[in-house]
mmCIF file of C-alpha atoms in Angstrom:
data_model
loop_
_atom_site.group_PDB
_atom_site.id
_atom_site.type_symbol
_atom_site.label_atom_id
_atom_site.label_comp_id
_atom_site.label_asym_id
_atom_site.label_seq_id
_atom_site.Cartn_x
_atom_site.Cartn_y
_atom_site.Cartn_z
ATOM 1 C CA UNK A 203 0.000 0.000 0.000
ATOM 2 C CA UNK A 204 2.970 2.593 -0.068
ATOM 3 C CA UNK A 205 2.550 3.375 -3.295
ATOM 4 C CA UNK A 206 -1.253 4.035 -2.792
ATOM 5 C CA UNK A 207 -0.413 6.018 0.392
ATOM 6 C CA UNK A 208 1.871 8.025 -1.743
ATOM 7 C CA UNK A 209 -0.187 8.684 -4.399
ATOM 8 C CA UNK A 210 -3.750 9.502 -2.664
ATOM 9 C CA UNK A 211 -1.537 11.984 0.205
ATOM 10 C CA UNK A 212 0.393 13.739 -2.699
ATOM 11 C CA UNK A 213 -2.753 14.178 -4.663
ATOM 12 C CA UNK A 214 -4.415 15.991 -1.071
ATOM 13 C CA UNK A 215 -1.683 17.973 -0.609
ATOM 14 C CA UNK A 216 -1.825 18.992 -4.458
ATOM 15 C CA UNK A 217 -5.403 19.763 -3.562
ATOM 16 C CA UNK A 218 -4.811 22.106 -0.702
ATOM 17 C CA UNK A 219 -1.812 24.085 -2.933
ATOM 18 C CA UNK A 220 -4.921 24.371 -5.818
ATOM 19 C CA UNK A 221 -6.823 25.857 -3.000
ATOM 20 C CA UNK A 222 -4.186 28.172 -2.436
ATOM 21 C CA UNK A 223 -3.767 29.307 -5.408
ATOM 22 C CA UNK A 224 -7.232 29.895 -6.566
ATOM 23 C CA UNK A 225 -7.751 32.018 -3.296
ATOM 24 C CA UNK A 226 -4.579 34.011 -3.391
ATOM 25 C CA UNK A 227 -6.570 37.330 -4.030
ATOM 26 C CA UNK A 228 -9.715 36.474 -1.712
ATOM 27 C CA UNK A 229 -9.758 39.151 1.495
ATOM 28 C CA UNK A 230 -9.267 37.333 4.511
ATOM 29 C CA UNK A 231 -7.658 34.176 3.320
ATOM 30 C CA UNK A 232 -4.982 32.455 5.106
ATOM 31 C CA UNK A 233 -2.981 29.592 3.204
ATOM 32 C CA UNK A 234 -3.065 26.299 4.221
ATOM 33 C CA UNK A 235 -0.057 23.549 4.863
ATOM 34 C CA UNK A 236 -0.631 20.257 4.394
ATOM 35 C CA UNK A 237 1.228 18.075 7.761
ATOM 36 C CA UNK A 238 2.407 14.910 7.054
ATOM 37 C CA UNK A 239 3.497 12.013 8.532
ATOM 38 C CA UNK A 240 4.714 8.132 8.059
ATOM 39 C CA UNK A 241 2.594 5.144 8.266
ATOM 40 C CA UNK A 242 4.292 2.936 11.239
ATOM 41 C CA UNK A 243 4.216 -0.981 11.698
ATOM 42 C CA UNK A 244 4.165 -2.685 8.855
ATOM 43 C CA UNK A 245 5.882 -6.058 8.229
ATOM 44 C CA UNK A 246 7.178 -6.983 11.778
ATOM 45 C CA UNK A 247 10.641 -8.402 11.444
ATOM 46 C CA UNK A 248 13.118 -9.822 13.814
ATOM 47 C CA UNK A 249 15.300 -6.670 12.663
ATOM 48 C CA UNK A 250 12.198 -3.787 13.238
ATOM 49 C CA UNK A 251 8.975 -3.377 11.611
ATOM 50 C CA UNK A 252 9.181 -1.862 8.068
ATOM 51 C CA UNK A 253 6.594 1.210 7.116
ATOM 52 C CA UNK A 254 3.126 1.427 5.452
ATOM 53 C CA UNK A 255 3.604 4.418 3.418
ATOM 54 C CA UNK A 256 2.484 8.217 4.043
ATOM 55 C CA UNK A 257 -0.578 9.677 5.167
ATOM 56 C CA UNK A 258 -1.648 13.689 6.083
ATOM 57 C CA UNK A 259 -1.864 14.232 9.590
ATOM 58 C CA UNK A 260 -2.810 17.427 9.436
ATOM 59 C CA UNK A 261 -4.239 20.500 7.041
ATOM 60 C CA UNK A 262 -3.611 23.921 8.971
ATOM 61 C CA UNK A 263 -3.573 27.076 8.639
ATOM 62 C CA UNK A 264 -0.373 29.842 8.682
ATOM 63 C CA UNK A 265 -2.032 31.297 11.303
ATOM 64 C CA UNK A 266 0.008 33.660 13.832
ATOM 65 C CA UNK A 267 -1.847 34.724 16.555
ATOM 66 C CA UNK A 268 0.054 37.314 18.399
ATOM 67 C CA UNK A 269 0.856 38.645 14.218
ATOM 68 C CA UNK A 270 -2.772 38.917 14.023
ATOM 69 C CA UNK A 271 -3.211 40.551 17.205
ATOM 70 C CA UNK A 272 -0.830 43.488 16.879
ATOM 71 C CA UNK A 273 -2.510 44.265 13.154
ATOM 72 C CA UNK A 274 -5.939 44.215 14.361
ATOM 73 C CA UNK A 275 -4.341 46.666 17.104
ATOM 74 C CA UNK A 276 -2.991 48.643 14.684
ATOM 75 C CA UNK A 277 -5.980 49.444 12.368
ATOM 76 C CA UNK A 278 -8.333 50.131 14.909
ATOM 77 C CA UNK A 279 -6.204 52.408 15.479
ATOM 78 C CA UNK A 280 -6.040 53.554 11.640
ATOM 79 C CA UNK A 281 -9.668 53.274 11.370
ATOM 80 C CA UNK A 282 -9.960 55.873 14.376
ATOM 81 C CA UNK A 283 -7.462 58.556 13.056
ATOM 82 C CA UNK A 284 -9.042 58.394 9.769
ATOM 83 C CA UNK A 285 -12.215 58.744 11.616
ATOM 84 C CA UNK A 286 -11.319 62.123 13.198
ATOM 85 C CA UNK A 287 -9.105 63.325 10.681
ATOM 86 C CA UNK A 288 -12.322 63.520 8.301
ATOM 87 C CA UNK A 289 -13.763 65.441 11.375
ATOM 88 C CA UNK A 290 -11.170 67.757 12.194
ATOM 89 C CA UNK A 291 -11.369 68.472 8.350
ATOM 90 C CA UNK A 292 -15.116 69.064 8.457
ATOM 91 C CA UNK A 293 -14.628 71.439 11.705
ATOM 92 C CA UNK A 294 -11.787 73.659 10.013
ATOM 93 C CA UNK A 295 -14.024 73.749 6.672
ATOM 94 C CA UNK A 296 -16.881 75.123 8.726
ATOM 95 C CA UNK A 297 -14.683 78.236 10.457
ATOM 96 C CA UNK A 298 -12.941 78.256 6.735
ATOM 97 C CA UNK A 299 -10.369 80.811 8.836
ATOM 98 C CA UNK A 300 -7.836 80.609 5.153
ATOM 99 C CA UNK A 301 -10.395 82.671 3.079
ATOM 100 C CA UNK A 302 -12.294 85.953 3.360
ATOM 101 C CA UNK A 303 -15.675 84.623 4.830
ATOM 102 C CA UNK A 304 -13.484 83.640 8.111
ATOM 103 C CA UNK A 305 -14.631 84.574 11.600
ATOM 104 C CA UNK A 306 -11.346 86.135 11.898
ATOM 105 C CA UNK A 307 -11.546 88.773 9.336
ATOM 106 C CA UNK A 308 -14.892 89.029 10.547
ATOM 107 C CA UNK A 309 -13.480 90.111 13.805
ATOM 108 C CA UNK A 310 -10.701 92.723 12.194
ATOM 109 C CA UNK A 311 -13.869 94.613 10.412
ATOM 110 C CA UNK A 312 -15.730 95.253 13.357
ATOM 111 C CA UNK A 313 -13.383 96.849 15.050
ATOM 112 C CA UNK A 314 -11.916 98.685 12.359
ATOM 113 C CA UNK A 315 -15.633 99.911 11.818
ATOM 114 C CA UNK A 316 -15.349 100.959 16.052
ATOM 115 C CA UNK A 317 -11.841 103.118 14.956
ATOM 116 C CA UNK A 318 -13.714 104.944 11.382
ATOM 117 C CA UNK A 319 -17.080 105.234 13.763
ATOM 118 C CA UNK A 320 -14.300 106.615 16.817
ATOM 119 C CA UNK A 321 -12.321 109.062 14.303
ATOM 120 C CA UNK A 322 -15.527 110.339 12.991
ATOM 121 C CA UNK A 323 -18.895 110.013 15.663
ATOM 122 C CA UNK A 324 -21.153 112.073 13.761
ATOM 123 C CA UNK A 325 -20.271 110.949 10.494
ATOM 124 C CA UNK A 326 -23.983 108.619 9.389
ATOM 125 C CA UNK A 327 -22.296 106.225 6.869
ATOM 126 C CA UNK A 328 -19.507 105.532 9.422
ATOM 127 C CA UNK A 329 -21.799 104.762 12.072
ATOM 128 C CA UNK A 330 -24.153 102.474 9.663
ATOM 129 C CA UNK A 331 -21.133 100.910 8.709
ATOM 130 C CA UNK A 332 -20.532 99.505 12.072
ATOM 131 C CA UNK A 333 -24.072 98.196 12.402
ATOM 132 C CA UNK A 334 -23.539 96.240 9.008
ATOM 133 C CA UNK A 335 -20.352 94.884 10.532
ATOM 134 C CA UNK A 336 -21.966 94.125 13.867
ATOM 135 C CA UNK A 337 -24.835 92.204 12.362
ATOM 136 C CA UNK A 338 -22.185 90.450 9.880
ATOM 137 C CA UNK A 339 -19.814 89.251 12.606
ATOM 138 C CA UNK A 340 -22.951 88.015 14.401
ATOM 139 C CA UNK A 341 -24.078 86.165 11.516
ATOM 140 C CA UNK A 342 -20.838 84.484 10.903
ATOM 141 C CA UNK A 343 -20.880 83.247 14.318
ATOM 142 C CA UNK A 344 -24.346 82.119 14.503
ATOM 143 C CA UNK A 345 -23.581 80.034 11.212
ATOM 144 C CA UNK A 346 -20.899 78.374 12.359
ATOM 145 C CA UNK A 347 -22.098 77.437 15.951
ATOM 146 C CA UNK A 348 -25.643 75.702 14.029
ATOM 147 C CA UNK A 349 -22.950 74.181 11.443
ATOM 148 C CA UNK A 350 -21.430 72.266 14.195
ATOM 149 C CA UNK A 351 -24.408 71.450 16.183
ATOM 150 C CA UNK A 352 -25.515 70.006 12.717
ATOM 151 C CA UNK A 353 -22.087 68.308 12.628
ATOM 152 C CA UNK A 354 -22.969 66.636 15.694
ATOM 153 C CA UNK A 355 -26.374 65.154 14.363
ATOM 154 C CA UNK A 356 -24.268 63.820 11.853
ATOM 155 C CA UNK A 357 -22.211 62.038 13.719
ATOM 156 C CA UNK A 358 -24.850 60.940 15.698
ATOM 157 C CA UNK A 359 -26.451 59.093 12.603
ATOM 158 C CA UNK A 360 -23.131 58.087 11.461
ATOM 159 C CA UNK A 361 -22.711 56.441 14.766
ATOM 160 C CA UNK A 362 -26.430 54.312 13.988
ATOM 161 C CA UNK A 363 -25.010 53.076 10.817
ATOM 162 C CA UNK A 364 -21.953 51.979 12.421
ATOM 163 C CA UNK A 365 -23.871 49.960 15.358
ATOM 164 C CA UNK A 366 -26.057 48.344 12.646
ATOM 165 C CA UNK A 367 -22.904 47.110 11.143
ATOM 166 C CA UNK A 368 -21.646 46.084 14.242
ATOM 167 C CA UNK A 369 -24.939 43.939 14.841
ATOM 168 C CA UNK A 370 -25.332 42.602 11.451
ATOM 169 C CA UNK A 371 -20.924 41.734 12.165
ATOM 170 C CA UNK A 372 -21.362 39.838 15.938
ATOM 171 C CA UNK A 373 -24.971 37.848 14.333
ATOM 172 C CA UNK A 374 -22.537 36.533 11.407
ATOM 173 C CA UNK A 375 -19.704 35.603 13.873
ATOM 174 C CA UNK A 376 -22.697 33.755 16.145
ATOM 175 C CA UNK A 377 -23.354 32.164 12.868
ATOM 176 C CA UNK A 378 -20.062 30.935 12.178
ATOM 177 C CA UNK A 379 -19.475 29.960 15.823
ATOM 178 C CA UNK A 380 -21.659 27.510 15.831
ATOM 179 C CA UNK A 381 -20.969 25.579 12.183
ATOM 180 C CA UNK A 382 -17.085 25.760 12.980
ATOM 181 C CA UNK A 383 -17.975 24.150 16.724
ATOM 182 C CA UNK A 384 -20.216 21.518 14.066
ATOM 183 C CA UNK A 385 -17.115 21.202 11.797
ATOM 184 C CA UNK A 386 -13.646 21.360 13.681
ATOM 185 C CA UNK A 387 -11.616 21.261 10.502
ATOM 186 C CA UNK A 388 -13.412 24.095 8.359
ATOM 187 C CA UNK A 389 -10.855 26.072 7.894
ATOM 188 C CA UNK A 390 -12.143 28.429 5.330
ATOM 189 C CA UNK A 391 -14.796 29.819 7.913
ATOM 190 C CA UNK A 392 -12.692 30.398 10.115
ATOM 191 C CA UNK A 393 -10.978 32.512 7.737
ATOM 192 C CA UNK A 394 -14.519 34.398 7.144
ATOM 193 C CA UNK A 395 -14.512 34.775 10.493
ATOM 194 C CA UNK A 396 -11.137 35.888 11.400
ATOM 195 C CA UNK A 397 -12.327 39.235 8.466
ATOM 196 C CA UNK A 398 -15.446 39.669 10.411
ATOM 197 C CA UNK A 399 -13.593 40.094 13.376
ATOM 198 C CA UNK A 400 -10.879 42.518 11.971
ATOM 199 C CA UNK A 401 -13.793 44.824 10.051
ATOM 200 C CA UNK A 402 -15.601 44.593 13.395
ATOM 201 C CA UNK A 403 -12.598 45.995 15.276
ATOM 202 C CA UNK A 404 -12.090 49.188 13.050
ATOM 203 C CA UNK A 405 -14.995 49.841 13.982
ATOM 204 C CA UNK A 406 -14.994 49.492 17.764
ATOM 205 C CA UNK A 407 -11.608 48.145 19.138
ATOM 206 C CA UNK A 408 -12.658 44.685 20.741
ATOM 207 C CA UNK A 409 -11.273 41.502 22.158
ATOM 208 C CA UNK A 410 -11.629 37.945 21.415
ATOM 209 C CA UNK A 411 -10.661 34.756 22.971
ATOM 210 C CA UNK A 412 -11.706 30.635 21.734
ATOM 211 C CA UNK A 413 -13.238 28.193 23.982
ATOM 212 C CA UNK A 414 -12.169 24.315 23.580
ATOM 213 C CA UNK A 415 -14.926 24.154 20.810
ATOM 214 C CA UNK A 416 -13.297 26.537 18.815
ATOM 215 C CA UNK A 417 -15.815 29.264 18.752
ATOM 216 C CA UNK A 418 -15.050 33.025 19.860
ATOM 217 C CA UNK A 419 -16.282 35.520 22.289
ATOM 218 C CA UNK A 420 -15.853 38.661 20.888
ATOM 219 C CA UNK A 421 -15.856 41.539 24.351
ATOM 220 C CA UNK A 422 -15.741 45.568 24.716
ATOM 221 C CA UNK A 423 -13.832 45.532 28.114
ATOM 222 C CA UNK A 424 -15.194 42.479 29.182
ATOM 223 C CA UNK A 425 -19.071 43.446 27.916
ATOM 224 C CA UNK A 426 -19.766 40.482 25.695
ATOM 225 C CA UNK A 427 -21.325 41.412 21.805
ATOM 226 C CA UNK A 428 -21.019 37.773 20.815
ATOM 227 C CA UNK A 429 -20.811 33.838 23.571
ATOM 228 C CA UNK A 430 -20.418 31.063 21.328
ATOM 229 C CA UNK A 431 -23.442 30.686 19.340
ATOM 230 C CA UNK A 432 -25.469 34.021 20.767
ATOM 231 C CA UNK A 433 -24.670 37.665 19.802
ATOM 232 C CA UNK A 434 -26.041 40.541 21.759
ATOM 233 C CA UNK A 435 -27.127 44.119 19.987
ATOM 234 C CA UNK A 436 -25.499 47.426 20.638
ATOM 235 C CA UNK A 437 -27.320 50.422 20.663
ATOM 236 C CA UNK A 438 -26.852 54.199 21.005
ATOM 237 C CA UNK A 439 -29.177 56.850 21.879
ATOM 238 C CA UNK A 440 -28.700 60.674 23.250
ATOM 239 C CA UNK A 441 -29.549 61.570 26.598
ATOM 240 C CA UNK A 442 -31.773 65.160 28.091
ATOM 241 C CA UNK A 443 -28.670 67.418 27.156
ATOM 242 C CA UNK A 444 -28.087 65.303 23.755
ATOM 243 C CA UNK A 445 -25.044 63.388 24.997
ATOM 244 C CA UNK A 446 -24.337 60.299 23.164
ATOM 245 C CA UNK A 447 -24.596 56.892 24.933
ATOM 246 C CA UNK A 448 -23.853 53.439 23.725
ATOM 247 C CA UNK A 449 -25.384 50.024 25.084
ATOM 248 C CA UNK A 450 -25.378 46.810 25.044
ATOM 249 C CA UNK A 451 -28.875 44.585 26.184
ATOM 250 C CA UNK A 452 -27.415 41.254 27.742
ATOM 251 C CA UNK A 453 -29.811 38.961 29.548
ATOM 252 C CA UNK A 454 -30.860 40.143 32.364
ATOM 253 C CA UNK A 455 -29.642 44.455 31.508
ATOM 254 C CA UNK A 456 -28.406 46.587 29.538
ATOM 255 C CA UNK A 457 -24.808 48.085 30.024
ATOM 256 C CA UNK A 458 -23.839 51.118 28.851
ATOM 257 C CA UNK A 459 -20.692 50.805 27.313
ATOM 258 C CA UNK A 460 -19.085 54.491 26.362
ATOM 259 C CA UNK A 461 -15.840 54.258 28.748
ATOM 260 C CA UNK A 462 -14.877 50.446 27.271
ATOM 261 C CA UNK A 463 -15.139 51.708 23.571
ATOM 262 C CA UNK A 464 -11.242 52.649 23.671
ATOM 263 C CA UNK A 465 -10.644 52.224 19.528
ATOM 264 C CA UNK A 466 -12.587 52.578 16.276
ATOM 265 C CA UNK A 467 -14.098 54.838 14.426
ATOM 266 C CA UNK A 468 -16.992 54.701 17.253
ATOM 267 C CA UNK A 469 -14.444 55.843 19.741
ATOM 268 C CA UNK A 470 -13.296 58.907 16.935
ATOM 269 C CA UNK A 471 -17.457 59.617 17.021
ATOM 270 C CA UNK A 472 -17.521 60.312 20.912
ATOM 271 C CA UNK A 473 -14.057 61.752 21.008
ATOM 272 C CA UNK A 474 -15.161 64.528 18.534
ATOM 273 C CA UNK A 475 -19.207 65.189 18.821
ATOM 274 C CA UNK A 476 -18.913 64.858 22.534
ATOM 275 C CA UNK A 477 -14.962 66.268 23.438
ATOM 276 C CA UNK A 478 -13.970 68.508 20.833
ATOM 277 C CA UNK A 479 -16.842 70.110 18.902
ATOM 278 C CA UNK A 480 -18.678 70.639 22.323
ATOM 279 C CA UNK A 481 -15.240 72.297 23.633
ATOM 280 C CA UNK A 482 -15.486 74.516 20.650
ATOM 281 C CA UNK A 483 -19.111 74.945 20.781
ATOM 282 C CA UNK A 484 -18.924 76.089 24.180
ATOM 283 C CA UNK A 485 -16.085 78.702 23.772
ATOM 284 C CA UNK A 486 -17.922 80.027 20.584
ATOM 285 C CA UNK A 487 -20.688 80.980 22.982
ATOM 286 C CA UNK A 488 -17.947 82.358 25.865
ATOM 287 C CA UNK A 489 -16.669 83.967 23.309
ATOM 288 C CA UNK A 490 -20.168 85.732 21.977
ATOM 289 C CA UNK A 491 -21.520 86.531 25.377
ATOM 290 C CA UNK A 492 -17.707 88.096 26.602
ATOM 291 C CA UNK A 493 -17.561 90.547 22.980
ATOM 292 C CA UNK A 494 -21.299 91.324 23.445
ATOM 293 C CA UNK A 495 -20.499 92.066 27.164
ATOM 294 C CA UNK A 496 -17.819 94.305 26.672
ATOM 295 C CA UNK A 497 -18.818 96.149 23.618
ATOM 296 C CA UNK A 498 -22.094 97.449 25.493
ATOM 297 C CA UNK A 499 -19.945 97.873 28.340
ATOM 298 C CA UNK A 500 -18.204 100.346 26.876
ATOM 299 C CA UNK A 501 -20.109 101.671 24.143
ATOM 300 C CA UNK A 502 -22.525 102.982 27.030
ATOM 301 C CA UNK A 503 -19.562 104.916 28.730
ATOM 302 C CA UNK A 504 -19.807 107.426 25.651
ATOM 303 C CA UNK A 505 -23.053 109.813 24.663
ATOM 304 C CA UNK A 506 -25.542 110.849 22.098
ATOM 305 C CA UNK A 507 -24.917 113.539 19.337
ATOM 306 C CA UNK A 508 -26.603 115.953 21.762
ATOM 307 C CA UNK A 509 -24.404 115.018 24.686
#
């Protein structure tokens, strides 16, 4: 039977490089080794036992964990800097501070307007001047203080799209769960699986780890999304003073989740509608109520045409 052996391993292991080769340019693949190993005891002889031939112990995949680990690490952390650097983009389009309809220059009128009104107090057109100025400068700061609350509602619906994804992702990782738990030696899901888990992550950094069945559980600081064979839905809503707020509904609760989502492009969403835009938002107004505060201040320490 060696020469059987030979031939029906060899023709396997031809199999397995076919595979490779058709799936060279499929996302997510891993290529597969074929393991092989002798055939022992065959003709027992006073001198040893001869062998039986060749057979495939095993068909694995080049599969390196701790690689895998540090380049899921590393684009969730891609996916979140490409996140916010769209955002930061969006915020510096919206001030626009590089061209002439800038808050800025908006600024330098006014009180250029104050110095022609100052040099010549009587003078009409100087003094409507101002007013236009005023009312301009006012303008250009309402605009851009609804432009980023409108930012914010679109990060807000950004961030539903994203936790559908993530629910449709942990359902199809439930699904696969189970079949590779049915089917030890499916490699190929397990390579669908391994993709889901890596576009999952740029979305929200999680963790995984495998049970002795071979199925993950996929965590958000230790909040489970997927448990063998059962996924759990995340969901975000916005609170009384329109803060954002993610959750998960386990069993028995549901968890809010905001201070575990550490990577992602979720974690870009909080970091700039609820961190950065609100910063901004909320010196935009200090800085409103502070001009409008002094410019009456003073303005009312002068007097009328008629003294």
């Amino acid at each position: 039977d060696i020469g059987k052996t030979a031939l029906l391993t060899n023709r396997r292991a031809l199999d397995t490089i076919a595979h490779n080769v058709a799936n060279s340019a499929t996302p997510g693949y891993t290529r597969q080794d074929v393991i092989l190993e002798n055939i022992p005891t065959g003709t027992i002889t006073t001198a040893g036992s001869t062998g039986r031939g060749v057979r495939i112990t095993e068909i694995k995949r080049m599969y390196d964990a701790f690689l895998t680990l540090q380049l899921r690490t590393e684009k969730s952390n891609l996916s979140y800097w490409n996140a916010y650097e769209k955002g930061v983009v969006k915020i510096e389009n919206i001030f626009n501070e590089a061209s002439d309809t800038g808050i800025g220059l908006a600024i330098t009128d006014f009180f250029n307007a104050w110095q022609e009104v100052a040099q010549n107090p009587e003078m009409y057109a100087q003094r409507t001047l101002l007013i236009k100025k005023a009312e301009y400068l006012s303008s250009r700061i309402s605009r851009a203080y609804t432009m980023l609350d409108d930012e914010r509602t679109e990060i807000f619906k950004s961030s539903q799209s994203l936790v559908n994804e993530v629910n449709s992702i942990t359902a199809k990782i439930a699904y696969l769960n189970d079949k590779i738990a049915a089917i030890p030696g499916a490699l190929d899901l397990k390579d669908q699986r391994d993709l889901l888990i890596e576009k999952l992550n740029e979305i929200v950094k999680v963790s995984t780890f495998e049970d002795n069945a071979g199925r993950y559980s996929v965590l958000i600081g230790g909040i489970p999304l997927v448990d063998g064979g059962k996924s759990y839905a995340m969901s975000v809503t916005t609170d009384m003073a329109n803060t954002m707020h993610f959750y998960v509904k386990l069993d028995n609760e549901i968890r809010n989740i905001n201070s575990y989502i550490t990577g992602g492009e979720l974690k870009a969403n909080i970091d700039l509608r609820e961190t950065d835009i609100l910063s901004i938002l909320n010196r935009l107004n200090a800085f409103a109520i502070d001009l409008s505060f002094t410019v009456n201040y003073y303005h009312r320490q002068g007097y009328w045409l008629d003294n």
